[in-house]
PDB file of C-alpha atoms in Angstrom:
ATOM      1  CA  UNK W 140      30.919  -2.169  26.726  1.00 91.00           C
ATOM      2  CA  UNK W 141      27.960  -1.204  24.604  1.00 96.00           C
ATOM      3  CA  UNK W 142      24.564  -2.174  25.640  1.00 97.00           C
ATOM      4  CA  UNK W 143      21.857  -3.144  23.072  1.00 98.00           C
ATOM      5  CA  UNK W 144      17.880  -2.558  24.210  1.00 97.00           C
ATOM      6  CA  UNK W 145      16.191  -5.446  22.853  1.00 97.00           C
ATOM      7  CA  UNK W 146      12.438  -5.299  22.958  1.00 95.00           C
ATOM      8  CA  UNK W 147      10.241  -8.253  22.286  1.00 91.00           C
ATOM      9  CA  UNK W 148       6.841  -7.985  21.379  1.00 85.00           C
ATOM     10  CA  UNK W 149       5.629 -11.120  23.376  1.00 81.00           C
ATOM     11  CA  UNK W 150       7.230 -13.240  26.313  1.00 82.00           C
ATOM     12  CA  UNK W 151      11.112 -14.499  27.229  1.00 84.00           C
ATOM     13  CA  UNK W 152       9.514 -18.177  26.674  1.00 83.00           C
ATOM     14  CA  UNK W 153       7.684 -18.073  23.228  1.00 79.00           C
ATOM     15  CA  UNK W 154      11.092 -16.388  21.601  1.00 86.00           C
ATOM     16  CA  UNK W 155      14.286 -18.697  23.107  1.00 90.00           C
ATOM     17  CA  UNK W 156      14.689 -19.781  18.942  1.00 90.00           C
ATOM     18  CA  UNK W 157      13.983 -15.917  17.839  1.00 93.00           C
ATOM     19  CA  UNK W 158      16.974 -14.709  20.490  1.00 96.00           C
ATOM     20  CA  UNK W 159      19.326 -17.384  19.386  1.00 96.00           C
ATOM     21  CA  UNK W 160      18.971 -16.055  16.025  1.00 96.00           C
ATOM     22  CA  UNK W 161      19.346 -12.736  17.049  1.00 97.00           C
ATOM     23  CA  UNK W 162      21.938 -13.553  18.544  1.00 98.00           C
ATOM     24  CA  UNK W 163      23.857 -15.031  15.917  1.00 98.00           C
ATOM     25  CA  UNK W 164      23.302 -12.087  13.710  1.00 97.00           C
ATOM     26  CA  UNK W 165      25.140  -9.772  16.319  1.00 98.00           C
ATOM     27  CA  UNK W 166      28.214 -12.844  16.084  1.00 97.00           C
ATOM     28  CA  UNK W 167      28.228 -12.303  11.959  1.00 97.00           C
ATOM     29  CA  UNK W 168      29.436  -9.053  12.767  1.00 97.00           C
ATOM     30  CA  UNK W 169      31.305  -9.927  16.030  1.00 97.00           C
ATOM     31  CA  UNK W 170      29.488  -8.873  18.890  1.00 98.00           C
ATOM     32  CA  UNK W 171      29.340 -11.186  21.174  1.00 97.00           C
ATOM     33  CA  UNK W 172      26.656 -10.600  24.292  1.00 97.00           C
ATOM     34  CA  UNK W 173      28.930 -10.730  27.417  1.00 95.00           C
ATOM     35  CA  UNK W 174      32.155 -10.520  25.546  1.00 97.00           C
ATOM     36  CA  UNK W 175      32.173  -6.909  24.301  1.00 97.00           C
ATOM     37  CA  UNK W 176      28.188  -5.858  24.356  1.00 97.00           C
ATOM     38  CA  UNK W 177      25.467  -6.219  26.652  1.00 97.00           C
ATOM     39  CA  UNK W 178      22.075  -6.867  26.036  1.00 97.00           C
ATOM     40  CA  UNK W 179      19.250  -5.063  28.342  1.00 96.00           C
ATOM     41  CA  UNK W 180      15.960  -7.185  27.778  1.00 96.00           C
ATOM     42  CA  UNK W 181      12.061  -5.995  27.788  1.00 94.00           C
ATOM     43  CA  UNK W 182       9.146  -8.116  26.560  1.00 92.00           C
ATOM     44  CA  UNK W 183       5.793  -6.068  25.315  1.00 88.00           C
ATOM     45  CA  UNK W 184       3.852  -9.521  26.276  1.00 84.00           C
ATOM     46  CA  UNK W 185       1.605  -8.418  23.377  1.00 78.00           C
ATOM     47  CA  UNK W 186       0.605  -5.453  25.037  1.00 83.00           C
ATOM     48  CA  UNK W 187       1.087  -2.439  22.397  1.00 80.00           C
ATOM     49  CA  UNK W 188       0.308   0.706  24.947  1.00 84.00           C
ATOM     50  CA  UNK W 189       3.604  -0.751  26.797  1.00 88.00           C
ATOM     51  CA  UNK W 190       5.822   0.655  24.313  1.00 89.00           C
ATOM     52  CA  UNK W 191       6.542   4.355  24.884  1.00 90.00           C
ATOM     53  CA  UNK W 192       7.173   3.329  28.649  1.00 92.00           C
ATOM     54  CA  UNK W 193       9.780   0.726  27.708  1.00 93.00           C
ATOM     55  CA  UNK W 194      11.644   2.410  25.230  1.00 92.00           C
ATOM     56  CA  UNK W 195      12.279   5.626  27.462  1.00 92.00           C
ATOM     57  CA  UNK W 196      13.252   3.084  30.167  1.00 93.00           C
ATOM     58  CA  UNK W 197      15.745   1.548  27.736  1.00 93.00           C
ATOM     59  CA  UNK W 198      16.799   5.292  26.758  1.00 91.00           C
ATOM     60  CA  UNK W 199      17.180   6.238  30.076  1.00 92.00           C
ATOM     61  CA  UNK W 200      19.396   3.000  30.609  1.00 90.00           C
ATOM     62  CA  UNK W 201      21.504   4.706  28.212  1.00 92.00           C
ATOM     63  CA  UNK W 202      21.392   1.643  25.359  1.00 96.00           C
ATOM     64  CA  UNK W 203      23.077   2.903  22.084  1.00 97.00           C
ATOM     65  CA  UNK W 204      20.816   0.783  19.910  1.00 97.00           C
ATOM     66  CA  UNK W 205      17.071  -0.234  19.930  1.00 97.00           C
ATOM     67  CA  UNK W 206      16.313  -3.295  18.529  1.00 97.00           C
ATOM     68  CA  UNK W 207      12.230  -4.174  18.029  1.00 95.00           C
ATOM     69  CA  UNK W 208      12.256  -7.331  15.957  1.00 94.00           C
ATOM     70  CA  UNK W 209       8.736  -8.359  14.889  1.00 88.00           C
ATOM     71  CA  UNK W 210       7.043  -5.557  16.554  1.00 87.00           C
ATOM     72  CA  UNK W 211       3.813  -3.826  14.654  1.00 86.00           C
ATOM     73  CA  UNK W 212       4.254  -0.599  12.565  1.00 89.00           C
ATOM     74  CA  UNK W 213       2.466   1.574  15.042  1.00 86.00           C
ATOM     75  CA  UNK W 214       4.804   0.422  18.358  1.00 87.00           C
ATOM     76  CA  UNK W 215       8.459   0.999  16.263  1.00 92.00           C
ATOM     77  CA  UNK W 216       6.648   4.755  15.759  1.00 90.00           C
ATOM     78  CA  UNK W 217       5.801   4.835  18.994  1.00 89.00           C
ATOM     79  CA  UNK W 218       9.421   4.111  19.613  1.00 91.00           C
ATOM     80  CA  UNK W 219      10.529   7.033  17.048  1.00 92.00           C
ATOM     81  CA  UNK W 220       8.097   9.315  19.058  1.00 91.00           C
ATOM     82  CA  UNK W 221      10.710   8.701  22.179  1.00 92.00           C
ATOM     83  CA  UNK W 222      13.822   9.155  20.539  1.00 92.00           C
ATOM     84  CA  UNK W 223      14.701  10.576  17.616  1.00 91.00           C
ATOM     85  CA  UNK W 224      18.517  10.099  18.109  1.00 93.00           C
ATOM     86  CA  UNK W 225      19.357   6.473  19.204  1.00 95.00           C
ATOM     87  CA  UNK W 226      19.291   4.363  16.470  1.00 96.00           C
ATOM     88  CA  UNK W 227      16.012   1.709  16.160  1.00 96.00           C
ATOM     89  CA  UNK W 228      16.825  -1.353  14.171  1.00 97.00           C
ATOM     90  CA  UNK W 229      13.257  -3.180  13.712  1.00 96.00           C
ATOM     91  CA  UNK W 230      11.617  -5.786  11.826  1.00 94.00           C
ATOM     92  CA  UNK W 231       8.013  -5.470  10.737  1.00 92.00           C
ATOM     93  CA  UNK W 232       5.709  -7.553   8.349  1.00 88.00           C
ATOM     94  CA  UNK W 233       4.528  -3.971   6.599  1.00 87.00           C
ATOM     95  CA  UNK W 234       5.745  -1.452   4.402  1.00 90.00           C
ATOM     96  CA  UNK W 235       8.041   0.965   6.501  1.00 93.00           C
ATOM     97  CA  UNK W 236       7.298   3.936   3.406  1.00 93.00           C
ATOM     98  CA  UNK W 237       3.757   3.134   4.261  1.00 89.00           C
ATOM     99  CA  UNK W 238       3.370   3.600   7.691  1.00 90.00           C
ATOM    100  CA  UNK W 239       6.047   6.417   7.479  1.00 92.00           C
ATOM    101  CA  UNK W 240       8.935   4.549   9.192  1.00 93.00           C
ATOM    102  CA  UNK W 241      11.231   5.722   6.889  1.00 94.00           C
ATOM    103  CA  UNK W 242      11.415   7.957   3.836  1.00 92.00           C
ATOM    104  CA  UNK W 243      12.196   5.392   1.497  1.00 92.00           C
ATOM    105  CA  UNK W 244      13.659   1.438   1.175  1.00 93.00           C
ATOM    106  CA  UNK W 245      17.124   2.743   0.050  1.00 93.00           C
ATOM    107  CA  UNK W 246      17.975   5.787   2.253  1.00 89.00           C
ATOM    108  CA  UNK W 247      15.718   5.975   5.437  1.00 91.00           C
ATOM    109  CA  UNK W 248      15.991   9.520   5.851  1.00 77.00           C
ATOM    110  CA  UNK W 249      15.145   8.862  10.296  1.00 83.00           C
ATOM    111  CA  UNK W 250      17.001   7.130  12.979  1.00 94.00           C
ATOM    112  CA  UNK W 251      15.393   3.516  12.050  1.00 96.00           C
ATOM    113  CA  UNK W 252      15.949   0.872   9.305  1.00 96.00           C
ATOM    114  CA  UNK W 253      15.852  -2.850   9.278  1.00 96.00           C
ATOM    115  CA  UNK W 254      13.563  -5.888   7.657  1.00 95.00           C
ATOM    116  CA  UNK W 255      10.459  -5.700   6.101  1.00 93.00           C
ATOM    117  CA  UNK W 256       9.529  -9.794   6.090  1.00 88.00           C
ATOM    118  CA  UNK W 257       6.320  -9.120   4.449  1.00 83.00           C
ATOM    119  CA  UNK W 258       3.142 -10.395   6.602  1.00 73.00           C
ATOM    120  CA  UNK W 259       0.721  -8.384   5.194  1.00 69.00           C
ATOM    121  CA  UNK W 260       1.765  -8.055   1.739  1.00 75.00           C
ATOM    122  CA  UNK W 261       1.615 -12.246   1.305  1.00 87.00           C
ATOM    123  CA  UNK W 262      -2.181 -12.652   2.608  1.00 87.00           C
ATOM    124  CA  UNK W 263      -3.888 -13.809  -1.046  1.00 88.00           C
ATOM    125  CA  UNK W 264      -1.066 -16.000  -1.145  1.00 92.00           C
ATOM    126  CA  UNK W 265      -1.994 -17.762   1.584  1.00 93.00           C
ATOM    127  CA  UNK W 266      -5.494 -17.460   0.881  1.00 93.00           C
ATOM    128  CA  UNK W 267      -5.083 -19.528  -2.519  1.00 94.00           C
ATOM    129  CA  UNK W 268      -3.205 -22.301  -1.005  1.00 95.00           C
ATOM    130  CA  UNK W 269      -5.648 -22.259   1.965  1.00 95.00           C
ATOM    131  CA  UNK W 270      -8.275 -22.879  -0.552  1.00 94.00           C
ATOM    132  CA  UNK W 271      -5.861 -25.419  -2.602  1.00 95.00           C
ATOM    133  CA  UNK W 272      -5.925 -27.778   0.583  1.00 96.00           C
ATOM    134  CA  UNK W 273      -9.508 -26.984   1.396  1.00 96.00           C
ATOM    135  CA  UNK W 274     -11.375 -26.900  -1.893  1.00 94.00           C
ATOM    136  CA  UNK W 275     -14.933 -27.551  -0.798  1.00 93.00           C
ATOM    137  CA  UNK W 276     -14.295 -23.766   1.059  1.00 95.00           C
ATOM    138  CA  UNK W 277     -16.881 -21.808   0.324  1.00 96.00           C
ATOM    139  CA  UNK W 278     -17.102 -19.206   3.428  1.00 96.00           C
ATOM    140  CA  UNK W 279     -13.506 -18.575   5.873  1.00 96.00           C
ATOM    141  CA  UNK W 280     -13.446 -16.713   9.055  1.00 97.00           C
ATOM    142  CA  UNK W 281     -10.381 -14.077   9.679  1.00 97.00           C
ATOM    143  CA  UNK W 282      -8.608 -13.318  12.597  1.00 97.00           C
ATOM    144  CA  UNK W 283      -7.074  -9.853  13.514  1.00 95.00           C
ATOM    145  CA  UNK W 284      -5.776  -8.172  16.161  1.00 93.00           C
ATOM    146  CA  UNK W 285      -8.164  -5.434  17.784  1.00 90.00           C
ATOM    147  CA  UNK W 286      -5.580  -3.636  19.931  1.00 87.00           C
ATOM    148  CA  UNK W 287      -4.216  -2.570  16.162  1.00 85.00           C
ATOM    149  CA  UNK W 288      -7.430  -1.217  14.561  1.00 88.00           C
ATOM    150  CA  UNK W 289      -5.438   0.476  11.711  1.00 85.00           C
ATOM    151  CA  UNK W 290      -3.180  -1.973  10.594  1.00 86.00           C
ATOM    152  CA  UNK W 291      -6.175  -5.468  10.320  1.00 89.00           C
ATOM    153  CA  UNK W 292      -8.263  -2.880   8.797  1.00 89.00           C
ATOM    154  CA  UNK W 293      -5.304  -2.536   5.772  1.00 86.00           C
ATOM    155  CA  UNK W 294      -5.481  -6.241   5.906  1.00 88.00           C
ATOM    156  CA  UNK W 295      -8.974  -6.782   5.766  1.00 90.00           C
ATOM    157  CA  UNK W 296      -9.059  -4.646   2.702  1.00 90.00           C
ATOM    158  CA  UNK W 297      -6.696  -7.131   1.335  1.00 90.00           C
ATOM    159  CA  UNK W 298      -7.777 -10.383   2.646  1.00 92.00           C
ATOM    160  CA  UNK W 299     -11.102  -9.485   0.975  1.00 93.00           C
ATOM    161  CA  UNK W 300     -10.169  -8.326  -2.016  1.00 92.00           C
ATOM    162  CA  UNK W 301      -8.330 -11.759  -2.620  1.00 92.00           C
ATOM    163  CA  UNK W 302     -11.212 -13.827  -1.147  1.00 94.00           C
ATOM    164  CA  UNK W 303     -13.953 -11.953  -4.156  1.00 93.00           C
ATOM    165  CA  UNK W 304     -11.285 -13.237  -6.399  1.00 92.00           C
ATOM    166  CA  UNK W 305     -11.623 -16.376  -5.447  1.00 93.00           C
ATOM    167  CA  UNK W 306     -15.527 -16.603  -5.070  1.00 93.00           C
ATOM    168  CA  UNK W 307     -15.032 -17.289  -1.032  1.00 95.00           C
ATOM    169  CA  UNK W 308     -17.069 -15.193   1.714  1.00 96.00           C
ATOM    170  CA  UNK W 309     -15.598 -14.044   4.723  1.00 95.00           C
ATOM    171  CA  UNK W 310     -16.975 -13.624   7.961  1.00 96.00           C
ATOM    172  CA  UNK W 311     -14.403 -11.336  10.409  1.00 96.00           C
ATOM    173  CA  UNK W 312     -13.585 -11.942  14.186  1.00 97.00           C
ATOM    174  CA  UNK W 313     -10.908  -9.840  16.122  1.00 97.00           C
ATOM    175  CA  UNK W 314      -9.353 -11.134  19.531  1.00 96.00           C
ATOM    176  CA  UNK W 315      -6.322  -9.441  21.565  1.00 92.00           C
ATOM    177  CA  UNK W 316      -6.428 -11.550  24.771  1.00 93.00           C
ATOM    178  CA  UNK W 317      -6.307 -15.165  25.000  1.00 94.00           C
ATOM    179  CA  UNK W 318      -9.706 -15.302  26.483  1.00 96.00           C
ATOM    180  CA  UNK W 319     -11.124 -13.033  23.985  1.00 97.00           C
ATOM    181  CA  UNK W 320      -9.265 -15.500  21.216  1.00 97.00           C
ATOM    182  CA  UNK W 321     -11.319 -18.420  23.337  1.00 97.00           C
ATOM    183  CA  UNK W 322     -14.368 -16.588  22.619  1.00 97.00           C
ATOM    184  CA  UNK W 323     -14.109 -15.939  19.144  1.00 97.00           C
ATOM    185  CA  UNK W 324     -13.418 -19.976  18.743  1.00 97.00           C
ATOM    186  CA  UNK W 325     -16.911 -20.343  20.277  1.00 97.00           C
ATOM    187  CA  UNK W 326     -18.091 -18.274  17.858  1.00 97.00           C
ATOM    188  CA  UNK W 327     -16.543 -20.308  14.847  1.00 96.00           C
ATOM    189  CA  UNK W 328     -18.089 -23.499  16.834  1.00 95.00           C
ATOM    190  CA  UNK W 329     -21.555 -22.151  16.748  1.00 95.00           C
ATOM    191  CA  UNK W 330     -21.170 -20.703  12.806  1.00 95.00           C
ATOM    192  CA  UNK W 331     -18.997 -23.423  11.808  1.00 95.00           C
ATOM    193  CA  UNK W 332     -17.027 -21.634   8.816  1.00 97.00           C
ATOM    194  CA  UNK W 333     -15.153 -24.170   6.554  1.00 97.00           C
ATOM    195  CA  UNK W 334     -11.597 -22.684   7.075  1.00 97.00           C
ATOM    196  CA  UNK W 335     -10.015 -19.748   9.334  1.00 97.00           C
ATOM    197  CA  UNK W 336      -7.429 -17.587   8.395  1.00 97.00           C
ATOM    198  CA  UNK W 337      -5.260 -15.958  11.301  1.00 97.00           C
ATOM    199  CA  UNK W 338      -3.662 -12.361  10.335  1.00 93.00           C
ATOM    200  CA  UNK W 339       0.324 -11.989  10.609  1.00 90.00           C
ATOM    201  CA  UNK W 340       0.458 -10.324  14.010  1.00 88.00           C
ATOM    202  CA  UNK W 341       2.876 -10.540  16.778  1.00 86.00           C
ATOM    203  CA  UNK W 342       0.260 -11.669  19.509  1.00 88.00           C
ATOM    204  CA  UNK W 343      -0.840 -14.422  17.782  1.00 92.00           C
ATOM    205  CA  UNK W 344       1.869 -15.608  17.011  1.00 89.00           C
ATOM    206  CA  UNK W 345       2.819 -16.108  20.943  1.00 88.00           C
ATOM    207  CA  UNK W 346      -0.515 -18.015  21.369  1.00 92.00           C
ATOM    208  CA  UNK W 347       0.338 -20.266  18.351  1.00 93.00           C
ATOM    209  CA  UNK W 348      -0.341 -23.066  20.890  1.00 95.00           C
ATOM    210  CA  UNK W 349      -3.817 -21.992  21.854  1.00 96.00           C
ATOM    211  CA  UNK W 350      -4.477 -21.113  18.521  1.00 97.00           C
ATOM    212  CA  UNK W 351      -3.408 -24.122  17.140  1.00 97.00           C
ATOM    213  CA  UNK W 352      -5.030 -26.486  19.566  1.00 97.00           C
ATOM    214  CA  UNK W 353      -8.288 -24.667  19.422  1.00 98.00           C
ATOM    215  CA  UNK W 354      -8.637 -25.307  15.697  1.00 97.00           C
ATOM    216  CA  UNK W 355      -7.975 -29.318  16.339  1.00 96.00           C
ATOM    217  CA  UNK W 356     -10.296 -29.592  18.967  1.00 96.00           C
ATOM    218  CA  UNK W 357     -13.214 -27.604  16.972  1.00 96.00           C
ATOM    219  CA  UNK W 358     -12.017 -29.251  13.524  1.00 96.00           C
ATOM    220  CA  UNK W 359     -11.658 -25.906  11.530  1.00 97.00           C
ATOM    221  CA  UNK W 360      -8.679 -25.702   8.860  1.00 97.00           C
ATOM    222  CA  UNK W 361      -6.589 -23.309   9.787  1.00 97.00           C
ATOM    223  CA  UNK W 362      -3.684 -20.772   7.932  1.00 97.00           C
ATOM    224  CA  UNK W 363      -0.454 -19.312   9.979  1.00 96.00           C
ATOM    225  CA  UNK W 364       1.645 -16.683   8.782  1.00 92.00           C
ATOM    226  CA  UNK W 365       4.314 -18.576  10.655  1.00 91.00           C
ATOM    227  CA  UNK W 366       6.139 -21.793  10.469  1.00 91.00           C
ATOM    228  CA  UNK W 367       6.066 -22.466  14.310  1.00 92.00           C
ATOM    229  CA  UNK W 368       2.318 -22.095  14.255  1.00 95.00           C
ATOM    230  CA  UNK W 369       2.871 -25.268  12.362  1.00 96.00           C
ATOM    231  CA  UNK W 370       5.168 -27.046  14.451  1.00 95.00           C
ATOM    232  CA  UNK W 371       2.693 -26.199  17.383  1.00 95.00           C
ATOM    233  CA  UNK W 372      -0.091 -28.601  15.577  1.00 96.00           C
ATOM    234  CA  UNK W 373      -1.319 -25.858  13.237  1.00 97.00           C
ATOM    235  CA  UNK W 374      -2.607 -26.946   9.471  1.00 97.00           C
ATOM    236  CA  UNK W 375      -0.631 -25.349   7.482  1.00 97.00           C
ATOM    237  CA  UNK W 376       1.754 -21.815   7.266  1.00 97.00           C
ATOM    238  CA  UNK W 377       2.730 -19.683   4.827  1.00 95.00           C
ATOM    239  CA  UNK W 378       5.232 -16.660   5.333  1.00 92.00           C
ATOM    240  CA  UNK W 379       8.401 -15.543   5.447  1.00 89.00           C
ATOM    241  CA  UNK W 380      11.181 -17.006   8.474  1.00 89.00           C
ATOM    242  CA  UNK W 381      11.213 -15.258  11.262  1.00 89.00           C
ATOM    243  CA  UNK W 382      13.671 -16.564  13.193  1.00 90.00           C
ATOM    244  CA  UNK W 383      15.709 -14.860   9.984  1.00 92.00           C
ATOM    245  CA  UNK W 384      14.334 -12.224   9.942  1.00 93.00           C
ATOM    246  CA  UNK W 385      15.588 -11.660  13.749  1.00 94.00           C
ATOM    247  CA  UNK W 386      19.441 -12.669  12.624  1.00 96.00           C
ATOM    248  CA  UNK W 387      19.349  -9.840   9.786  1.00 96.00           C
ATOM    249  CA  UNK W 388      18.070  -7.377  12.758  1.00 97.00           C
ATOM    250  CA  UNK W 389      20.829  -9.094  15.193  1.00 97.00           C
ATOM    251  CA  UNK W 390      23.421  -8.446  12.133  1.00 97.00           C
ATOM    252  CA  UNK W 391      22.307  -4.569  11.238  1.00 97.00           C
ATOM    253  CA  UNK W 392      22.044  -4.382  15.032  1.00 98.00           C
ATOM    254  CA  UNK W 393      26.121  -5.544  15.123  1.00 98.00           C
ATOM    255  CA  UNK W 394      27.076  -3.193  12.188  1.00 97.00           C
ATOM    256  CA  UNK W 395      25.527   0.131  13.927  1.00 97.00           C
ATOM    257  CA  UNK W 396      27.299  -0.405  16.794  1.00 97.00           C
ATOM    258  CA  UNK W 397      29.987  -0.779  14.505  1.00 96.00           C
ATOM    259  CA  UNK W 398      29.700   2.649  13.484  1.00 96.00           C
ATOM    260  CA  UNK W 399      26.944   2.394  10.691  1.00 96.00           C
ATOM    261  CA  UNK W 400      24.475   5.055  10.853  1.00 94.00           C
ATOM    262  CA  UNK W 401      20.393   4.019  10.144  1.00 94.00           C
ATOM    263  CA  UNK W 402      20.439   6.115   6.818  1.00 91.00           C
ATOM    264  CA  UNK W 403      22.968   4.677   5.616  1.00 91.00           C
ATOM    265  CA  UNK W 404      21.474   1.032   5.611  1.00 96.00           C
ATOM    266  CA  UNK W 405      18.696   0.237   3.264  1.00 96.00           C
ATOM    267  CA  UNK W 406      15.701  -1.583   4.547  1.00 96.00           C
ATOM    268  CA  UNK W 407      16.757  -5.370   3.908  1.00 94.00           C
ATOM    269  CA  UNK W 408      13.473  -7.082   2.295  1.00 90.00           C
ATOM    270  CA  UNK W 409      13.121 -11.094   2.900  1.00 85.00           C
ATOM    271  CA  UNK W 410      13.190 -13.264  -0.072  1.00 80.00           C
ATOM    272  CA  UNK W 411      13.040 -16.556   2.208  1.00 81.00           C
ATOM    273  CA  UNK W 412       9.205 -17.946   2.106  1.00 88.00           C
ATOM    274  CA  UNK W 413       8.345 -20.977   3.353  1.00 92.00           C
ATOM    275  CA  UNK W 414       5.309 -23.560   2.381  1.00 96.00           C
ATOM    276  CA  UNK W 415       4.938 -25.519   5.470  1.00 97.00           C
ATOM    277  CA  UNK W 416       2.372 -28.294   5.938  1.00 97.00           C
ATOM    278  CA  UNK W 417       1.321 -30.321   8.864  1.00 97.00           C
ATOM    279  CA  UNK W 418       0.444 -33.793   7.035  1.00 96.00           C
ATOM    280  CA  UNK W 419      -0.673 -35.145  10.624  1.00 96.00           C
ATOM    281  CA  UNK W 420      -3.190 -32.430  11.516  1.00 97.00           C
ATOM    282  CA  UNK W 421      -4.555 -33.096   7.529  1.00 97.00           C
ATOM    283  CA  UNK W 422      -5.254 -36.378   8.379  1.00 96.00           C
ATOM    284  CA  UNK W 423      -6.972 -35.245  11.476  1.00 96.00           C
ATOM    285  CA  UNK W 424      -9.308 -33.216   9.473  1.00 96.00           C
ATOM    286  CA  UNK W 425      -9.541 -35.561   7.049  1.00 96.00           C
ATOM    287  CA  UNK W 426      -8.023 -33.496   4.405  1.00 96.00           C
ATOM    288  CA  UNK W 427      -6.028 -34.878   1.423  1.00 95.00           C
ATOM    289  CA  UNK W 428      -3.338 -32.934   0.532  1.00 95.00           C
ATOM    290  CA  UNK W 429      -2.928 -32.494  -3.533  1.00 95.00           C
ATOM    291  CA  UNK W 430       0.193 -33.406  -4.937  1.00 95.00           C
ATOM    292  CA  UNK W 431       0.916 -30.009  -6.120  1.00 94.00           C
ATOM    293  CA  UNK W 432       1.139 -28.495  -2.712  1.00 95.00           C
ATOM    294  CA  UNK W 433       3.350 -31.158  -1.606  1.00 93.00           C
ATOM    295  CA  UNK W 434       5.586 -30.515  -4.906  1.00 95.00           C
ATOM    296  CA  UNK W 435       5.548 -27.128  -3.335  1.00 95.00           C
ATOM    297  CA  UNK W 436       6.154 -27.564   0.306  1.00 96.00           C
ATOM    298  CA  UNK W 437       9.378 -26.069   1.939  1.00 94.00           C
ATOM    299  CA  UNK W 438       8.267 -29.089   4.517  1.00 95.00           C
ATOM    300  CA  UNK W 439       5.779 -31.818   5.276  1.00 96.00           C
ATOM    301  CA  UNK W 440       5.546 -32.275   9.060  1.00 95.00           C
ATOM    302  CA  UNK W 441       4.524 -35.962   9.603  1.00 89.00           C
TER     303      UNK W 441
END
């Protein structure tokens, strides 16, 4: 029986809805875990030095496949820097020519492929409709991850460069520990911007919770990247599905153990975005939201 090394980037109990889609991408191509493949688990628990040490556990474990869905850029090459034979399946929110994953989208000339679901490349989206429910924003705080210096600094370039278009200042914050994302909420309560944006990033997406009941209690309109950031009490989300985005790496997962080789499986690109509002936490704010983003809205949690 085949064994698949599945790492996740935060905890077994903030990803029970990312597994079962996982899961049911491996089925698509009929793998079944127990039936005829086994699945060797290891959680990162946001902690991005962990990842050289897991994979050459996994490796040692002898796994034929490496899957890293919703991982950074820099841990799937960390990964790559382990093994340059056992295929990597991942799924990342960057450009995998860009952080030289992968020679290009069609032929990845390495032993990786998978999704791009585009977290980073989305940000002045969300920006605009950020400022479309908030329109009295005049100055936003954002949000990035410190343990990965290179990739918020890409996205600072780009958060900025959308926020001059739109006449809005921005005042920066990083965090990497939950205590450390406490702090930089006292921060916002002593400077009191009119809106915070939170950066597409693994970690915080695993304290979506804290995040999101943070922003309530200190009354600060707040963007996700993702939907359950919403569904946790969060204002509003904008990005592509995740829990997707883990059945397309469970279903290129199934079809290398199939025999598919990495270069021969273009990187898969989402094209599912979702516009998801929390109508309840607007009314908490006392926000009104315009018709047009409702017109808009994948969904309206009430």
């Amino acid at each position: 029986m085949p064994v698949i090394g599945y790492i996740g980037f935060g905890a077994l109990e903030n990803s029970v809805l990312y597994l079962a889609a996982f899961r049911r991408g491996l089925g698509e191509t009929g793998f079944v875990e127990g039936q005829n493949v086994a699945i060797e688990y290891r959680w990162l628990e946001g902690r991005y030095d962990r990842m050289p040490e897991v994979t050459a556990e996994l490796i040692r474990s002898a796994v034929a496949v490496v899957a890293t869905p919703g991982t950074p850029p820099s841990t799937v090459r960390s990964a790559m820097q382990v093994t340059a034979t056992i295929p990597i399946v991942f799924g990342i929110g960057d450009d995998p020519v860009k952080w030289g994953i992968v020679g290009s989208l069609g032929r990845p000339n390495a032993n990786a492929t998978g999704i791009n679901f585009f977290g980073s490349e989305v940000v002045a989206k969300r920006l605009g409709l950020l400022r479309e429910l908030v329109p009295h924003a005049a100055r936003i705080a954002v949000l990035f991850n410190s343990a990965d210096p290179a990739r918020s600094e890409s996205m600072l370039k780009d958060v900025q460069a959308a926020a001059h278009t739109l006449m809005l200042q921005t005042q920066v914050l990083y965090a990497s520990t939950s205590r450390e994302i406490e702090a930089a909420f006292a921060t916002l309560a002593r400077e009191r911007p009119d809106a915070l944006f939170v950066g597409p990033d693994g970690f915080f997406n695993t304290r979506r919770v804290l995040l999101a009941m943070l922003a309530a209690r200190h009354a600060i309109p707040t963007t996700f990247a993702s939907r359950e950031s919403a569904d946790a009490g969060g204002l509003m989300s904008y990005g592509t599905s995740l829990a997707d985005m883990h059945r397309q790496v469970g279903a290129y997962t199934g079809r290398i153990l199939g025999g598919a080789k990495p270069s021969d499986l273009p990187v898969m690109q989402s094209v599912k975005f979702e516009l998801v509002i929390n109508a309840l936490t607007a009314r908490m704010l006392g926000l009104a939201v315009p018709p047009s983003l409702f017109a808009i809205a994948d969904e309206v949690i009430e």
